[in-house]
PDB file of C-alpha atoms in Angstrom:
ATOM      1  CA  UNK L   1      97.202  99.672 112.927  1.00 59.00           C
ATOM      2  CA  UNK L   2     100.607 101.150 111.928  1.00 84.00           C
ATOM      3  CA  UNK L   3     103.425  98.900 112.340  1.00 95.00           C
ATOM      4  CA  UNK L   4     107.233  99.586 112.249  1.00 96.00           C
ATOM      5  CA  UNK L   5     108.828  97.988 109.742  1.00 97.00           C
ATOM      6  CA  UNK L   6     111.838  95.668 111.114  1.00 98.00           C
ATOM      7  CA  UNK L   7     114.670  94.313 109.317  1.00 98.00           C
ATOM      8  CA  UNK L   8     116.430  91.630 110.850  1.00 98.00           C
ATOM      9  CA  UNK L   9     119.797  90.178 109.608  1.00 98.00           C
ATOM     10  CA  UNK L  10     120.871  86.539 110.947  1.00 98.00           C
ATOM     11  CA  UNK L  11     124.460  85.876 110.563  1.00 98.00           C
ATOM     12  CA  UNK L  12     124.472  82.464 111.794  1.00 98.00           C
ATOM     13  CA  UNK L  13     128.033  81.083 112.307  1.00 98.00           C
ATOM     14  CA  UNK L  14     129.415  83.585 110.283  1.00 98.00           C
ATOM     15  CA  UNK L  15     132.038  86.047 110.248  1.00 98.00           C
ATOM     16  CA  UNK L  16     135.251  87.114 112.683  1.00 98.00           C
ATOM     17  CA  UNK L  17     135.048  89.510 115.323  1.00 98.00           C
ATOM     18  CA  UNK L  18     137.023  91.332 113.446  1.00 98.00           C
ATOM     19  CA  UNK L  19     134.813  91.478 110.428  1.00 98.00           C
ATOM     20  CA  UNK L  20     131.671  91.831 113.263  1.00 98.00           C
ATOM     21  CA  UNK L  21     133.569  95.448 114.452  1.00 98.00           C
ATOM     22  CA  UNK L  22     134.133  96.158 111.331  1.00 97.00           C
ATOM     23  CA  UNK L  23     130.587  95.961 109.659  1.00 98.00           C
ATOM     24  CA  UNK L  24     129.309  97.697 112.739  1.00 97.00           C
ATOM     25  CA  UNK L  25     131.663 100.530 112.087  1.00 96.00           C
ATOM     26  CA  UNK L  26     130.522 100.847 108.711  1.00 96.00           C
ATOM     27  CA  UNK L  27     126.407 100.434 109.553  1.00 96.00           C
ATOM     28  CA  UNK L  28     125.620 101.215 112.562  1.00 95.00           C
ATOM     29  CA  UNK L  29     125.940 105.626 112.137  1.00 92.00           C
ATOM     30  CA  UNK L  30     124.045 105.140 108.291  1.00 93.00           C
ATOM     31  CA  UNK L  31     120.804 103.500 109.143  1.00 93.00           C
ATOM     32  CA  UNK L  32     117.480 105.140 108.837  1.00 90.00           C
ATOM     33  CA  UNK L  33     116.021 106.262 112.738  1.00 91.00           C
ATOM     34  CA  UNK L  34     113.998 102.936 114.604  1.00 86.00           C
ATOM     35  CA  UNK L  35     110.450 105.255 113.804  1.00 87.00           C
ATOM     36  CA  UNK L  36     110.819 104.579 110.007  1.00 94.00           C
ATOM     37  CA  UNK L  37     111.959 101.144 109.770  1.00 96.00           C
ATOM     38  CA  UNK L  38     113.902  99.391 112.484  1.00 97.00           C
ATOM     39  CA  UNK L  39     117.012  96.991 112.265  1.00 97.00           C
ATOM     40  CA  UNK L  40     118.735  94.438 113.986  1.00 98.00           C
ATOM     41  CA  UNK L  41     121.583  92.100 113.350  1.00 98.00           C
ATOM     42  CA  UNK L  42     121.398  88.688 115.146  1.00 98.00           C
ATOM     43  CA  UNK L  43     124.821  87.608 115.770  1.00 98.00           C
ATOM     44  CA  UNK L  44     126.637  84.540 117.143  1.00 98.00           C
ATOM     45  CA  UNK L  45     127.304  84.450 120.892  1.00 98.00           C
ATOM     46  CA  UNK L  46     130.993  85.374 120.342  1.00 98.00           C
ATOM     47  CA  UNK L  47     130.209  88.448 118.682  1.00 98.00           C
ATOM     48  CA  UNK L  48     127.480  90.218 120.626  1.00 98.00           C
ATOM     49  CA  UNK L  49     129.762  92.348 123.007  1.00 98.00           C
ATOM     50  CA  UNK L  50     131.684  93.961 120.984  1.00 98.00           C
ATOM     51  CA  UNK L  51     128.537  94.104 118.607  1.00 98.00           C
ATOM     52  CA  UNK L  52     126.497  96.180 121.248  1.00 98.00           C
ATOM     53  CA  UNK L  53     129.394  98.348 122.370  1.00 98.00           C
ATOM     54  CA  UNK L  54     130.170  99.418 118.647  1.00 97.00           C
ATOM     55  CA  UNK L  55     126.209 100.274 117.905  1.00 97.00           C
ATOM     56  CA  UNK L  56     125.779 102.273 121.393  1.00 96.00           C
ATOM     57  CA  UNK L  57     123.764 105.707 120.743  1.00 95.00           C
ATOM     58  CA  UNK L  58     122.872 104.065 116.910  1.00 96.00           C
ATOM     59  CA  UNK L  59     119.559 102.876 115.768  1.00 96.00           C
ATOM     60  CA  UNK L  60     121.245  99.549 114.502  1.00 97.00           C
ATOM     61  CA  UNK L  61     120.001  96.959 117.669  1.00 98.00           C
ATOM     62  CA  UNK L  62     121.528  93.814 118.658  1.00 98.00           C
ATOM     63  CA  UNK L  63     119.615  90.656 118.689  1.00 98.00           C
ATOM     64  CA  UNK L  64     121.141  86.936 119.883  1.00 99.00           C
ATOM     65  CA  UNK L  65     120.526  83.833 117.229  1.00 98.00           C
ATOM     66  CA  UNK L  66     119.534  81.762 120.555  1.00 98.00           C
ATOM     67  CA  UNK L  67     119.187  81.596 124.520  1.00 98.00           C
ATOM     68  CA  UNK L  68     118.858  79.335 126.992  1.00 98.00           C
ATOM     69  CA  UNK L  69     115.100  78.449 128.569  1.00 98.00           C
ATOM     70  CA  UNK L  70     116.866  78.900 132.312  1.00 98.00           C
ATOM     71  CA  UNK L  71     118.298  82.237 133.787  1.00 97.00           C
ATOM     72  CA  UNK L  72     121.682  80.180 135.234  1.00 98.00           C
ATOM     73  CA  UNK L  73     122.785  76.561 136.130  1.00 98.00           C
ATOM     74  CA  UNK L  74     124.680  73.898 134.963  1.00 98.00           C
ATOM     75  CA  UNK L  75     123.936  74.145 131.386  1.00 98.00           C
ATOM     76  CA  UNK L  76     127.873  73.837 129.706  1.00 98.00           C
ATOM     77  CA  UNK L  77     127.303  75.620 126.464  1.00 97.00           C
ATOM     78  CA  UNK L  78     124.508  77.495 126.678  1.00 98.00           C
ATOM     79  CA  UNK L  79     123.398  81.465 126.782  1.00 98.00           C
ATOM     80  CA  UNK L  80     121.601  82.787 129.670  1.00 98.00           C
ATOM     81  CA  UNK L  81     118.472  85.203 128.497  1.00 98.00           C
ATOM     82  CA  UNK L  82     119.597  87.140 131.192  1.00 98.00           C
ATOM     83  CA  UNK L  83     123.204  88.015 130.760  1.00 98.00           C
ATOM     84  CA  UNK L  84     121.989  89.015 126.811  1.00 98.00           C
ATOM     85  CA  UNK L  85     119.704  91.099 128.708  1.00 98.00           C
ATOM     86  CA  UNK L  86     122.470  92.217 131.068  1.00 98.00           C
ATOM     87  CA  UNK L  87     125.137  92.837 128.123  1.00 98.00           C
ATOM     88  CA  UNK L  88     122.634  94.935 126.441  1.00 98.00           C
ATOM     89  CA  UNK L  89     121.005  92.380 123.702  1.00 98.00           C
ATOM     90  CA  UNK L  90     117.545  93.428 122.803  1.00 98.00           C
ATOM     91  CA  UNK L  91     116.503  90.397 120.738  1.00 98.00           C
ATOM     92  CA  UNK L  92     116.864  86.294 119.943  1.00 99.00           C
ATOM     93  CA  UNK L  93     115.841  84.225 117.710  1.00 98.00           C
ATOM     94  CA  UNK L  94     114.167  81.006 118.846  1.00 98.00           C
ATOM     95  CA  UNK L  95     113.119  78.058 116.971  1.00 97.00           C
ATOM     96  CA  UNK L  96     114.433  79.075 113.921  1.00 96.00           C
ATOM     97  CA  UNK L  97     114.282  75.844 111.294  1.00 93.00           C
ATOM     98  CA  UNK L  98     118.273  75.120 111.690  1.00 94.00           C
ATOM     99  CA  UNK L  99     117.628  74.655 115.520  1.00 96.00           C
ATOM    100  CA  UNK L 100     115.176  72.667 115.243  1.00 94.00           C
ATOM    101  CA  UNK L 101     116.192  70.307 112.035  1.00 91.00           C
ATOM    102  CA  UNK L 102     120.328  70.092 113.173  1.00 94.00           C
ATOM    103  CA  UNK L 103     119.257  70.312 116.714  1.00 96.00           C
ATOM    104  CA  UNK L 104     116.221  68.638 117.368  1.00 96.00           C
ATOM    105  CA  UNK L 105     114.291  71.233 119.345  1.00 97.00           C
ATOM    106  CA  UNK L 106     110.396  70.874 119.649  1.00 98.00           C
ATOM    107  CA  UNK L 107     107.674  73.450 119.918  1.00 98.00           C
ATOM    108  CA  UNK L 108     107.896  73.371 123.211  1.00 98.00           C
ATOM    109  CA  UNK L 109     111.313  73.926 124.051  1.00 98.00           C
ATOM    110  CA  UNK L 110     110.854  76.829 121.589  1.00 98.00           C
ATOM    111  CA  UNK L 111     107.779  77.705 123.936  1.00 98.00           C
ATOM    112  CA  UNK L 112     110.374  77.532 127.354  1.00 98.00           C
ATOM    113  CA  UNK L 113     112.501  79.314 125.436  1.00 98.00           C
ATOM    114  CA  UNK L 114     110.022  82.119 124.462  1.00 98.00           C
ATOM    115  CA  UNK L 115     108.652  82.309 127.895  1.00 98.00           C
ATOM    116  CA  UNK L 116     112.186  83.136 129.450  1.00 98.00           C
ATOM    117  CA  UNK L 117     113.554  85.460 126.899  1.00 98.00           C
ATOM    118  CA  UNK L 118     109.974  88.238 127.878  1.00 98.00           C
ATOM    119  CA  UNK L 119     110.729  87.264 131.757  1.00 98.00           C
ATOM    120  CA  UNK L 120     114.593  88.602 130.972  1.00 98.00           C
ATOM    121  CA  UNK L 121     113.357  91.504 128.875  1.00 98.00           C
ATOM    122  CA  UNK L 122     114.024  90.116 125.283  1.00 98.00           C
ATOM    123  CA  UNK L 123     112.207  89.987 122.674  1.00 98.00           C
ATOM    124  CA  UNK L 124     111.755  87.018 120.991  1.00 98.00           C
ATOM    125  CA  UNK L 125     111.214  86.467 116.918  1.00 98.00           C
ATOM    126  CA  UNK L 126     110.187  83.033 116.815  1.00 98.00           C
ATOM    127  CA  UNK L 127     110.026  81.330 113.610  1.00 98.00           C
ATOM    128  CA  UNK L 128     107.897  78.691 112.051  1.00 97.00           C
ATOM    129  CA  UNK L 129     107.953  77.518 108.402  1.00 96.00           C
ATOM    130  CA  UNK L 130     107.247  74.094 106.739  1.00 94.00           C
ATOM    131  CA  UNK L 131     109.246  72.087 104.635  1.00 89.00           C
ATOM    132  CA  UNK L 132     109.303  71.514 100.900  1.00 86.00           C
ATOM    133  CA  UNK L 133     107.750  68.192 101.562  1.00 88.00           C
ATOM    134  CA  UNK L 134     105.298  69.521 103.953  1.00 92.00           C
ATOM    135  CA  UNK L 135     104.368  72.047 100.960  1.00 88.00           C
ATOM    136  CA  UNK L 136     104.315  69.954  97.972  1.00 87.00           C
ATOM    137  CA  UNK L 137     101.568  67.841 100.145  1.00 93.00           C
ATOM    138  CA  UNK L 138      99.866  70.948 101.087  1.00 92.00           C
ATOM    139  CA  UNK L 139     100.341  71.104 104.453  1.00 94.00           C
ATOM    140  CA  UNK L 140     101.474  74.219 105.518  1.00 93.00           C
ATOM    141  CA  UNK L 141      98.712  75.751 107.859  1.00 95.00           C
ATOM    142  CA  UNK L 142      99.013  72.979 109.468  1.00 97.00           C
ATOM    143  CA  UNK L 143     102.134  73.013 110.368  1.00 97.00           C
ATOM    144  CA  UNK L 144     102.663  76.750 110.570  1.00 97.00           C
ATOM    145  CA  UNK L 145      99.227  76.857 113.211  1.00 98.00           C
ATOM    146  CA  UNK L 146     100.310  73.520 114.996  1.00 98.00           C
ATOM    147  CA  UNK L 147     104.203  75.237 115.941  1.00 98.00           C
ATOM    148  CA  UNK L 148     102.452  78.894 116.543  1.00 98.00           C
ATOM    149  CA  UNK L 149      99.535  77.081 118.760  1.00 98.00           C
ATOM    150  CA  UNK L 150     102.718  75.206 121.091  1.00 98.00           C
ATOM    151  CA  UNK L 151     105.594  78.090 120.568  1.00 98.00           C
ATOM    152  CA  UNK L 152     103.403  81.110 122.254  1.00 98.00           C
ATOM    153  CA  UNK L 153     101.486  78.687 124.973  1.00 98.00           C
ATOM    154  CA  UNK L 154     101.149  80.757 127.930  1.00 98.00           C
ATOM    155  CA  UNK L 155     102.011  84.066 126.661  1.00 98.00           C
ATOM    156  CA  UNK L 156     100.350  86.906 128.012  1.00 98.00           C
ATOM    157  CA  UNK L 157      98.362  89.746 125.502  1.00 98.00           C
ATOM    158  CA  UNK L 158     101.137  91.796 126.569  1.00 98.00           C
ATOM    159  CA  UNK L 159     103.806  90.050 125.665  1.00 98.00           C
ATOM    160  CA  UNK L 160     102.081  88.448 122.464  1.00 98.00           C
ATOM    161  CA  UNK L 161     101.689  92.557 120.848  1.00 97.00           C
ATOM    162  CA  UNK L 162     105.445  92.618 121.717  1.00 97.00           C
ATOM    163  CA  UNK L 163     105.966  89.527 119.623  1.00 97.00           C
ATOM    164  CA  UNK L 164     108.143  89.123 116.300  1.00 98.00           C
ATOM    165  CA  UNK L 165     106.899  86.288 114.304  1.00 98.00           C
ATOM    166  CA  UNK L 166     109.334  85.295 110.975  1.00 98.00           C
ATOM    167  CA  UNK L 167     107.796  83.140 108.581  1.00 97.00           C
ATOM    168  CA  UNK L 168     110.607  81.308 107.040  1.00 93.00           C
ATOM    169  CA  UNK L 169     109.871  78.292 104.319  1.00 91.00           C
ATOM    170  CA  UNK L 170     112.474  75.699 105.361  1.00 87.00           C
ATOM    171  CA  UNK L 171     112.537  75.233 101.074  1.00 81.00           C
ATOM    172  CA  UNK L 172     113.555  79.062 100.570  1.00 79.00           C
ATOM    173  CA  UNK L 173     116.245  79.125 102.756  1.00 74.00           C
ATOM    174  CA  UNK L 174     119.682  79.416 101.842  1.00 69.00           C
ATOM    175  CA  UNK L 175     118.297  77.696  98.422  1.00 71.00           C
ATOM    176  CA  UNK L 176     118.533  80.903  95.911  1.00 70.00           C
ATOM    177  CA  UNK L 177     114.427  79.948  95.963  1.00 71.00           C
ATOM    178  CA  UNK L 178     112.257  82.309  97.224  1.00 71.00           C
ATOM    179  CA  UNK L 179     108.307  81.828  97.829  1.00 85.00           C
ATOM    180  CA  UNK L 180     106.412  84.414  95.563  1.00 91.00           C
ATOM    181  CA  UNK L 181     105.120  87.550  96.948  1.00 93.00           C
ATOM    182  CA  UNK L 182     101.538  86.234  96.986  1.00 94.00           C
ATOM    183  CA  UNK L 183     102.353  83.057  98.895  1.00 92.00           C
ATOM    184  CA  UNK L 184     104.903  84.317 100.951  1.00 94.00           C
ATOM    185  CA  UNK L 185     101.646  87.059 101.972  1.00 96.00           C
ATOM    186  CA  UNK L 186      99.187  84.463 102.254  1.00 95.00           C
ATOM    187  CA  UNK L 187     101.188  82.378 104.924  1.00 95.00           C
ATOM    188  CA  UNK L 188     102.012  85.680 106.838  1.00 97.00           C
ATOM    189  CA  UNK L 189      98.355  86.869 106.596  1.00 97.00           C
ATOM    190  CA  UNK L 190      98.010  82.829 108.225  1.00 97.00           C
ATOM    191  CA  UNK L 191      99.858  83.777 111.153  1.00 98.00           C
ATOM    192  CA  UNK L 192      98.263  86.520 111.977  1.00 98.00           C
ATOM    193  CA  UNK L 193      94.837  85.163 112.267  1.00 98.00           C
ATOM    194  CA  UNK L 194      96.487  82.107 114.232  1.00 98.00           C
ATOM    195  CA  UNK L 195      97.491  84.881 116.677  1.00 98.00           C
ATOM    196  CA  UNK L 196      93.788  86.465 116.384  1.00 98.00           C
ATOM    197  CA  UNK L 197      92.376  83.486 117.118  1.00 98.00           C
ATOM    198  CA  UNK L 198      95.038  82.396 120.130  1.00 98.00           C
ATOM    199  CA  UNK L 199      94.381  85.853 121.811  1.00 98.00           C
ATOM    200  CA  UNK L 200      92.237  88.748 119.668  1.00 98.00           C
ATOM    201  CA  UNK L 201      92.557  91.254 116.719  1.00 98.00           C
ATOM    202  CA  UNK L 202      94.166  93.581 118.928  1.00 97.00           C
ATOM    203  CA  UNK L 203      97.089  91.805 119.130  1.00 98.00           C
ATOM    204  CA  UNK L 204      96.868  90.123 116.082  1.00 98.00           C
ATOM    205  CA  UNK L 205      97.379  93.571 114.483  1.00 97.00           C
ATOM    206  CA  UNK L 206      99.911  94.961 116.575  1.00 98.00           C
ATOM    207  CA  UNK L 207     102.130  91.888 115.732  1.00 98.00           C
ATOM    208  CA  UNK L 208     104.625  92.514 113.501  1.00 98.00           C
ATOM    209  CA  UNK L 209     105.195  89.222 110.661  1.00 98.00           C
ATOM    210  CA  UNK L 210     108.820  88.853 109.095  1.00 98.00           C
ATOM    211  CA  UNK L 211     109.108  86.737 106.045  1.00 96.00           C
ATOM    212  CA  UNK L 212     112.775  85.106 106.040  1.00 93.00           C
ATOM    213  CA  UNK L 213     113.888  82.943 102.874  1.00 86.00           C
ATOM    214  CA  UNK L 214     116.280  84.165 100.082  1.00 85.00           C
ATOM    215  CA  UNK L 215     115.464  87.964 100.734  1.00 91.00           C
ATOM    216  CA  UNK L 216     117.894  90.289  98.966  1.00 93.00           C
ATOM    217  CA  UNK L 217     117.953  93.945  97.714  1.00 94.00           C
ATOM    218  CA  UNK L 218     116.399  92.974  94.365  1.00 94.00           C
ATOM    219  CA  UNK L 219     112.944  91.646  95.764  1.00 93.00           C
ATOM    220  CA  UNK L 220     112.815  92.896  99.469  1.00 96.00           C
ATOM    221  CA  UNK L 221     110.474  95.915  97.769  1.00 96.00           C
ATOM    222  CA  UNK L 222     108.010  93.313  96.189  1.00 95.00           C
ATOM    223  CA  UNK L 223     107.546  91.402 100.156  1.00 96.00           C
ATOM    224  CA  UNK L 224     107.331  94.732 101.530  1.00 96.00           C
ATOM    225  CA  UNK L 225     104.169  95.969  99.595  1.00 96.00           C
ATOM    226  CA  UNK L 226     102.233  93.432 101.358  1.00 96.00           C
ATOM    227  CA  UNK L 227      99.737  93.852 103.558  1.00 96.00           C
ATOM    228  CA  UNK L 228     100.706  91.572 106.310  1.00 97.00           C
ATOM    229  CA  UNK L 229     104.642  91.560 105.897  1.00 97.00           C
ATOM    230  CA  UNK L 230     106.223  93.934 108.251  1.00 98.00           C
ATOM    231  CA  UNK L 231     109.568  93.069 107.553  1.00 97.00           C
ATOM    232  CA  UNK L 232     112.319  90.373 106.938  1.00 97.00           C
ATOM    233  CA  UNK L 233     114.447  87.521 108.462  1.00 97.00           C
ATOM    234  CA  UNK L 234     117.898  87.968 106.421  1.00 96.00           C
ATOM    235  CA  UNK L 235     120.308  85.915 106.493  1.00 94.00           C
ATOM    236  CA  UNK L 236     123.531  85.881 103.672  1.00 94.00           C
ATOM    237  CA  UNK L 237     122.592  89.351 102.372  1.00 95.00           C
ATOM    238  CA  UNK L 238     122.837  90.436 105.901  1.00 97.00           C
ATOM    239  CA  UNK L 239     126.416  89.743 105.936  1.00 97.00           C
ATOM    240  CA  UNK L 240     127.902  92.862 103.882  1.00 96.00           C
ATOM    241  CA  UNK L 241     127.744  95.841 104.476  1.00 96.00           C
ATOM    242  CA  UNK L 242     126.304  97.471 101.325  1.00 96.00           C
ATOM    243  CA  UNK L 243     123.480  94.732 100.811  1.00 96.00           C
ATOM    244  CA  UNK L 244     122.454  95.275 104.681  1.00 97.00           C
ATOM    245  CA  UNK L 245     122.143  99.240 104.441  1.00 96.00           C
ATOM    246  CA  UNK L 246     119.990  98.854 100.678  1.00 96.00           C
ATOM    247  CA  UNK L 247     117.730  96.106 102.539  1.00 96.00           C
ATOM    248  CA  UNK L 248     116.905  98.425 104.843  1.00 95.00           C
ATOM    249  CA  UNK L 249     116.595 102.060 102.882  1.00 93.00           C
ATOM    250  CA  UNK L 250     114.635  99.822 100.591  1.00 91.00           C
ATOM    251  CA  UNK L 251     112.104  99.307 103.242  1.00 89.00           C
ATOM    252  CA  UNK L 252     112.281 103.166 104.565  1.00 77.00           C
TER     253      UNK L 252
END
């Protein structure tokens, strides 16, 4: 099955509004059309309406770095899946290793969280990973099966082919470190026989696996040429302008 490469940046709590207009200015009109590669930025709440207005008519999509599990209520704080939906956000990230190590939240929060964003027409990349510890001791299908196995609970087929899964070792982020092509490969080809064997080949193949850790312009080429990596997770190359547009042209 042919899949659509998909570039992702993650900004986290990064940049101005100003500096948000002003990247989307500069990116949004010179990316490649969505049926080569597609692209995304993931932006803080803050940032996403001006985001979405700049990158109207473009091929550049809007994504949230997080949502609510409820469509309204007294949740001070917190981002409704349905006003993203509303203001014109096509994706969020969910259980992305930040969230869950500075935040606490479990597998299945990130499984609430999932379940809402498809009923308010997102789409979710949810990410799993292990730690360095959890590495060194070998236990990384474990862990990456064990969150997969609670996160996507009650999904349907249809909204599991829709699914973005990013693979992101907890050691490779924001380290410099990056996991070699072969293992990075190895735990995306992982996830997509957890998938297989949660629902079928089907939509184990119609997936699409990010791998997220240290990803830049100088080795996005070398993830790329494998088999089961459909795109990246990227999170401080993301943040200029130049390094964004090569990330993606590299993956054209």
């Amino acid at each position: 099955m042919s899949r659509i490469p998909f570039i992702a940046g993650n900004w986290k709590m990064n940049l101005t509004v100003k500096e948000a207009r002003e990247f989307a200015k500069e990116v949004a009109t010179k990316v490649p059309a969505a049926s080569s590669v597609e692209s995304a930025i993931c932006a803080p709440a803050t940032h996403l309406e001006a985001l979405v207005e700049l990158t109207k008519g473009s091929e550049l999509a809007i994504g949230a770095e997080n949502c609510h599990f409820e469509k309204s209520g007294a949740f001070t704080g917190e981002t409704s899946p349905y006003v993203l939906n509303d203001l014109g956000v096509k994706y969020v990230i969910l259980g992305h290793s930040e969230r869950r190590e500075y935040f606490g939240e479990t597998d299945e929060l990130i499984n609430k969280k999932t379940i809402a964003a498809f009923e308010n027409g997102l789409v979710p990349i949810v990410c799993c990973g292990e730690t360095l510890e959890e590495y060194e001791a070998g236990k990384a299908v474990e862990v990456i099966t064990s969150q997969l196995r609670v996160d996507l609970a009650g999904l349907t087929k249809e909204q599991a082919e829709k699914l973005v899964v990013a693979y992101e070792p907890i050691w490779a982020i924001g380290t410099g470190k990056s996991a070699d092509s072969s293992t990075a490969e190895a735990c995306c080809q992982l996830v997509r026989e957890t998938v297989c064997g949660l629902y079928d080949e089907t939509t184990a193949q119609a997936v699409r696996i990010q791998y997220g850790g240290s990803v830049k312009p100088t080795n996005i080429k070398e993830y790329m040429a494998c088999e089961d990596i459909d795109g990246a997770l990227i999170g401080g190359a993301s943040l200029k302008e130049d390094s964004f547009k090569e990330l993606i042209m590299a993956t054209k």
